[in-house]
Short mmCIF file of C-alpha atoms and ligand atoms in Angstrom, two decimals:
data_model
loop_
_atom_site.label_atom_id
_atom_site.label_comp_id
_atom_site.label_asym_id
_atom_site.label_seq_id
_atom_site.Cartn_x
_atom_site.Cartn_y
_atom_site.Cartn_z
CA UNK A 1252 10.31 -18.46 -57.39
CA UNK A 1253 10.63 -22.23 -58.29
CA UNK A 1254 12.20 -24.26 -55.75
CA UNK A 1255 15.96 -23.68 -55.12
CA UNK A 1256 16.83 -27.18 -56.38
CA UNK A 1257 14.95 -26.57 -59.63
CA UNK A 1258 16.97 -23.23 -59.97
CA UNK A 1259 20.08 -25.02 -59.14
CA UNK A 1260 19.60 -27.67 -61.82
CA UNK A 1261 18.76 -24.94 -64.34
CA UNK A 1262 22.05 -23.08 -63.48
CA UNK A 1263 24.09 -26.30 -63.69
CA UNK A 1264 22.49 -27.86 -66.75
CA UNK A 1265 25.60 -29.13 -68.78
CA UNK A 1266 28.16 -27.91 -66.46
CA UNK A 1267 30.60 -30.69 -65.89
CA UNK A 1268 33.56 -28.93 -64.22
CA UNK A 1269 34.50 -25.79 -62.62
CA UNK A 1270 37.37 -24.61 -64.87
CA UNK A 1271 38.07 -21.24 -63.16
CA UNK A 1272 41.04 -19.19 -63.94
CA UNK A 1273 43.73 -20.16 -61.45
CA UNK A 1274 45.24 -16.52 -61.15
CA UNK A 1275 41.94 -15.21 -60.05
CA UNK A 1276 41.63 -15.54 -56.25
CA UNK A 1277 37.99 -15.36 -55.27
CA UNK A 1278 36.39 -14.47 -51.79
CA UNK A 1279 34.10 -16.72 -49.75
CA UNK A 1280 30.47 -15.73 -50.02
CA UNK A 1281 28.16 -15.57 -47.09
CA UNK A 1282 24.57 -16.65 -47.40
CA UNK A 1283 21.92 -15.66 -45.18
CA UNK A 1284 18.15 -16.14 -45.47
CA UNK A 1285 15.92 -18.54 -47.21
CA UNK A 1286 16.04 -17.12 -50.78
CA UNK A 1287 19.70 -17.65 -51.22
CA UNK A 1288 21.44 -20.90 -52.28
CA UNK A 1289 25.00 -22.09 -53.11
CA UNK A 1290 25.79 -23.01 -56.68
CA UNK A 1291 29.69 -23.51 -56.51
CA UNK A 1292 31.25 -24.73 -53.36
CA UNK A 1293 34.90 -25.89 -52.63
CA UNK A 1294 35.74 -29.14 -50.50
CA UNK A 1295 36.05 -26.97 -47.44
CA UNK A 1296 32.50 -25.81 -47.86
CA UNK A 1297 33.27 -22.30 -48.90
CA UNK A 1298 30.52 -20.81 -51.22
CA UNK A 1299 32.04 -19.25 -54.42
CA UNK A 1300 29.03 -18.87 -56.62
CA UNK A 1301 25.59 -18.25 -55.32
CA UNK A 1302 21.99 -17.23 -56.44
CA UNK A 1303 19.09 -15.82 -54.88
CA UNK A 1304 15.99 -13.69 -55.70
CA UNK A 1305 14.71 -10.29 -54.66
CA UNK A 1306 11.49 -8.60 -55.50
CA UNK A 1307 10.41 -9.93 -58.85
CA UNK A 1308 14.02 -10.39 -59.95
CA UNK A 1309 16.80 -12.76 -59.59
CA UNK A 1310 20.49 -12.50 -58.83
CA UNK A 1311 23.66 -14.61 -59.34
CA UNK A 1312 26.72 -13.66 -57.53
CA UNK A 1313 30.23 -14.94 -58.52
CA UNK A 1314 33.23 -14.30 -56.14
CA UNK A 1315 35.67 -12.88 -58.88
CA UNK A 1316 34.83 -10.74 -61.78
CA UNK A 1317 37.24 -12.73 -64.01
CA UNK A 1318 34.61 -15.62 -63.82
CA UNK A 1319 32.44 -13.51 -65.94
CA UNK A 1320 35.00 -12.98 -68.77
CA UNK A 1321 36.29 -16.36 -69.29
CA UNK A 1322 35.15 -18.42 -72.29
CA UNK A 1323 35.88 -21.59 -70.48
CA UNK A 1324 32.87 -20.71 -68.24
CA UNK A 1325 30.54 -20.29 -71.29
CA UNK A 1326 28.10 -23.02 -70.44
CA UNK A 1327 27.54 -21.76 -66.90
CA UNK A 1328 27.35 -18.07 -68.04
CA UNK A 1329 24.64 -19.07 -70.60
CA UNK A 1330 22.54 -20.96 -67.93
CA UNK A 1331 22.86 -17.77 -65.68
CA UNK A 1332 21.70 -15.19 -68.09
CA UNK A 1333 18.95 -17.63 -69.13
CA UNK A 1334 17.84 -18.28 -65.69
CA UNK A 1335 18.04 -14.59 -64.71
CA UNK A 1336 15.90 -13.38 -67.56
CA UNK A 1337 12.26 -13.21 -66.68
CA UNK A 1338 11.00 -11.48 -70.01
CA UNK A 1339 12.09 -13.72 -72.89
CA UNK A 1340 13.75 -11.94 -75.78
CA UNK A 1341 14.82 -9.05 -73.53
CA UNK A 1342 18.44 -8.19 -74.30
CA UNK A 1343 21.28 -8.65 -71.77
CA UNK A 1344 23.12 -5.41 -70.86
CA UNK A 1345 26.72 -5.68 -69.99
CA UNK A 1346 28.69 -2.85 -68.14
CA UNK A 1347 31.71 -1.84 -70.10
CA UNK A 1348 34.00 -3.17 -67.40
CA UNK A 1349 32.97 -6.67 -68.35
CA UNK A 1350 33.19 -5.95 -71.99
CA UNK A 1351 34.57 -9.55 -72.98
CA UNK A 1352 31.31 -10.97 -71.49
CA UNK A 1353 29.22 -9.33 -74.17
CA UNK A 1354 31.41 -11.08 -76.88
CA UNK A 1355 31.07 -14.42 -75.11
CA UNK A 1356 27.28 -14.11 -74.95
CA UNK A 1357 27.03 -12.86 -78.56
CA UNK A 1358 29.24 -15.70 -79.77
CA UNK A 1359 26.56 -18.07 -78.47
CA UNK A 1360 23.62 -16.25 -80.00
CA UNK A 1361 22.38 -14.24 -76.92
CA UNK A 1362 21.70 -10.68 -77.72
CA UNK A 1363 24.03 -8.66 -75.59
CA UNK A 1364 25.03 -5.18 -75.64
CA UNK A 1365 27.37 -2.92 -73.70
CA UNK A 1366 25.44 -0.62 -71.55
CA UNK A 1367 27.04 1.87 -69.12
CA UNK A 1368 23.64 2.32 -67.24
CA UNK A 1369 21.17 -0.36 -66.25
CA UNK A 1370 17.81 0.21 -67.83
CA UNK A 1371 14.28 -1.42 -67.32
CA UNK A 1372 14.20 -2.53 -71.09
CA UNK A 1373 17.08 -4.98 -70.35
CA UNK A 1374 16.16 -8.64 -69.09
CA UNK A 1375 19.54 -9.07 -67.42
CA UNK A 1376 22.36 -6.67 -66.38
CA UNK A 1377 25.88 -7.86 -65.77
CA UNK A 1378 28.40 -5.80 -63.87
CA UNK A 1379 31.38 -6.02 -61.53
CA UNK A 1380 30.92 -5.53 -57.76
CA UNK A 1381 33.03 -2.43 -57.47
CA UNK A 1382 30.90 0.27 -58.81
CA UNK A 1383 29.69 2.73 -56.12
CA UNK A 1384 27.52 4.80 -58.28
CA UNK A 1385 24.90 2.28 -59.23
CA UNK A 1386 24.11 0.28 -56.22
CA UNK A 1387 20.58 1.84 -55.74
CA UNK A 1388 19.67 1.41 -59.37
CA UNK A 1389 20.73 -2.15 -59.39
CA UNK A 1390 18.68 -2.96 -56.37
CA UNK A 1391 15.56 -1.28 -58.12
CA UNK A 1392 16.17 -3.19 -61.31
CA UNK A 1393 15.88 -6.47 -59.41
CA UNK A 1394 13.02 -5.48 -57.47
CA UNK A 1395 11.09 -4.79 -60.80
CA UNK A 1396 11.98 -8.08 -62.15
CA UNK A 1397 15.26 -7.63 -63.69
CA UNK A 1398 18.11 -10.32 -63.41
CA UNK A 1399 21.40 -9.31 -62.12
CA UNK A 1400 24.73 -11.09 -62.73
CA UNK A 1401 27.49 -9.54 -60.44
CA UNK A 1402 31.09 -10.55 -59.78
CA UNK A 1403 33.97 -9.43 -57.66
CA UNK A 1404 35.95 -10.19 -54.58
CA UNK A 1405 36.20 -8.25 -51.33
CA UNK A 1406 39.47 -9.59 -49.84
CA UNK A 1407 41.67 -7.38 -51.96
CA UNK A 1408 39.37 -4.43 -51.62
CA UNK A 1409 39.39 -4.82 -47.83
CA UNK A 1410 43.25 -5.02 -47.76
CA UNK A 1411 43.47 -1.64 -49.68
CA UNK A 1412 41.07 0.29 -47.59
CA UNK A 1413 41.03 0.86 -43.94
CA UNK A 1414 37.37 0.07 -43.51
CA UNK A 1415 37.02 -3.27 -42.10
CA UNK A 1416 33.28 -3.45 -42.30
CA UNK A 1417 33.38 -5.05 -45.64
CA UNK A 1418 29.82 -6.55 -45.21
CA UNK A 1419 28.39 -3.13 -44.93
CA UNK A 1420 30.50 -1.04 -47.07
CA UNK A 1421 31.86 -3.13 -50.05
CA UNK A 1422 29.88 -1.69 -53.00
CA UNK A 1423 28.69 -5.11 -54.23
CA UNK A 1424 27.28 -5.92 -50.68
CA UNK A 1425 24.98 -2.79 -50.89
CA UNK A 1426 23.33 -4.60 -53.81
CA UNK A 1427 23.55 -8.40 -53.01
CA UNK A 1428 22.78 -8.06 -49.39
CA UNK A 1429 19.12 -7.35 -50.13
CA UNK A 1430 18.91 -10.90 -51.27
CA UNK A 1431 20.89 -12.49 -48.55
CA UNK A 1432 24.32 -12.85 -50.33
CA UNK A 1433 27.41 -11.22 -49.09
CA UNK A 1434 30.99 -10.72 -50.33
CA UNK A 1435 33.52 -11.36 -47.41
CA UNK A 1436 37.23 -10.60 -46.99
CA UNK A 1437 38.09 -14.18 -46.75
CA UNK A 1438 39.98 -15.65 -49.63
CA UNK A 1439 38.37 -18.59 -51.32
CA UNK A 1440 40.13 -21.72 -52.30
CA UNK A 1441 39.57 -23.20 -55.65
CA UNK A 1442 41.98 -26.23 -55.61
CA UNK A 1443 39.06 -28.70 -55.12
CA UNK A 1444 35.58 -27.80 -56.45
CA UNK A 1445 33.44 -30.52 -57.41
CA UNK A 1446 30.37 -30.31 -59.40
CA UNK A 1447 27.34 -31.54 -57.77
CA UNK A 1448 24.24 -32.81 -59.41
CA UNK A 1449 21.95 -31.79 -56.51
CA UNK A 1450 22.05 -28.70 -54.67
CA UNK A 1451 24.76 -28.79 -52.11
CA UNK A 1452 23.95 -28.19 -48.45
CA UNK A 1453 25.73 -24.95 -46.95
CA UNK A 1454 27.20 -25.41 -43.56
CA UNK A 1455 25.81 -23.19 -40.99
CA UNK A 1456 28.24 -20.43 -40.69
CA UNK A 1457 29.38 -19.22 -37.25
CA UNK A 1458 31.31 -16.03 -37.52
C1 NAG B 1310 30.61 2.97 -62.59
O1 NAG B 1310 29.63 2.95 -63.63
C2 NAG B 1310 29.62 4.34 -64.23
C3 NAG B 1310 28.37 4.19 -65.24
O2 NAG B 1310 28.73 3.25 -66.18
C4 NAG B 1310 30.93 4.65 -64.74
O3 NAG B 1310 30.74 6.00 -65.28
C5 NAG B 1310 31.90 4.53 -63.70
O4 NAG B 1310 33.15 4.75 -64.38
C6 NAG B 1310 31.94 3.28 -63.07
N1 NAG B 1310 32.88 3.24 -62.07
C7 NAG B 1310 33.81 2.18 -61.88
C8 NAG B 1310 34.71 2.33 -60.69
O5 NAG B 1310 33.91 1.22 -62.59
#
């Protein structure tokens, strides 16, 4: 992969603000390893969007699924699918749970279609982080060069279940952990998120 800072710039090209939906409370992402890097952080250093690579593929993780269906985030979403796609011209597949995203992408001239299953013919696949049935297929897809855009939050999920090992049992983590990114059960604060031109440094997390 090119350097993380080049990747960061590709993801942030033309993004001037983080106009995220206020009623969507995200979760903090935990980054481990050298491949993963932060894309969106708040003023307290919580990572809310991150990216990484795995095998021949790439990954962008957003900490609330609503971030993937909001038209106000279109510039970032276009950058993300562009950066994720390693085979130019290959279509973007969107899981039906994120149907509005297919419309947003199509509206900007990106070939996107609803796909209930991930297929190797797709350049990028977009899905929420709650699907338990597809985790192995998604990891394989990335390994073989696919780009994965995935979003969800684990704090609400953790509150509903009695399993406290969110890092190891939340469905999204079974996918993103291979690339060093974890959804946590900490709520993320979005009141102050500034857009940085250079890749922000992540604080070392002691948990
Ligand atoms: C997971 O994805 C499969 C295949 O698209 C679908 O049949 C199933 O309903 C999804 N489950 C959830 C919880 O979204």
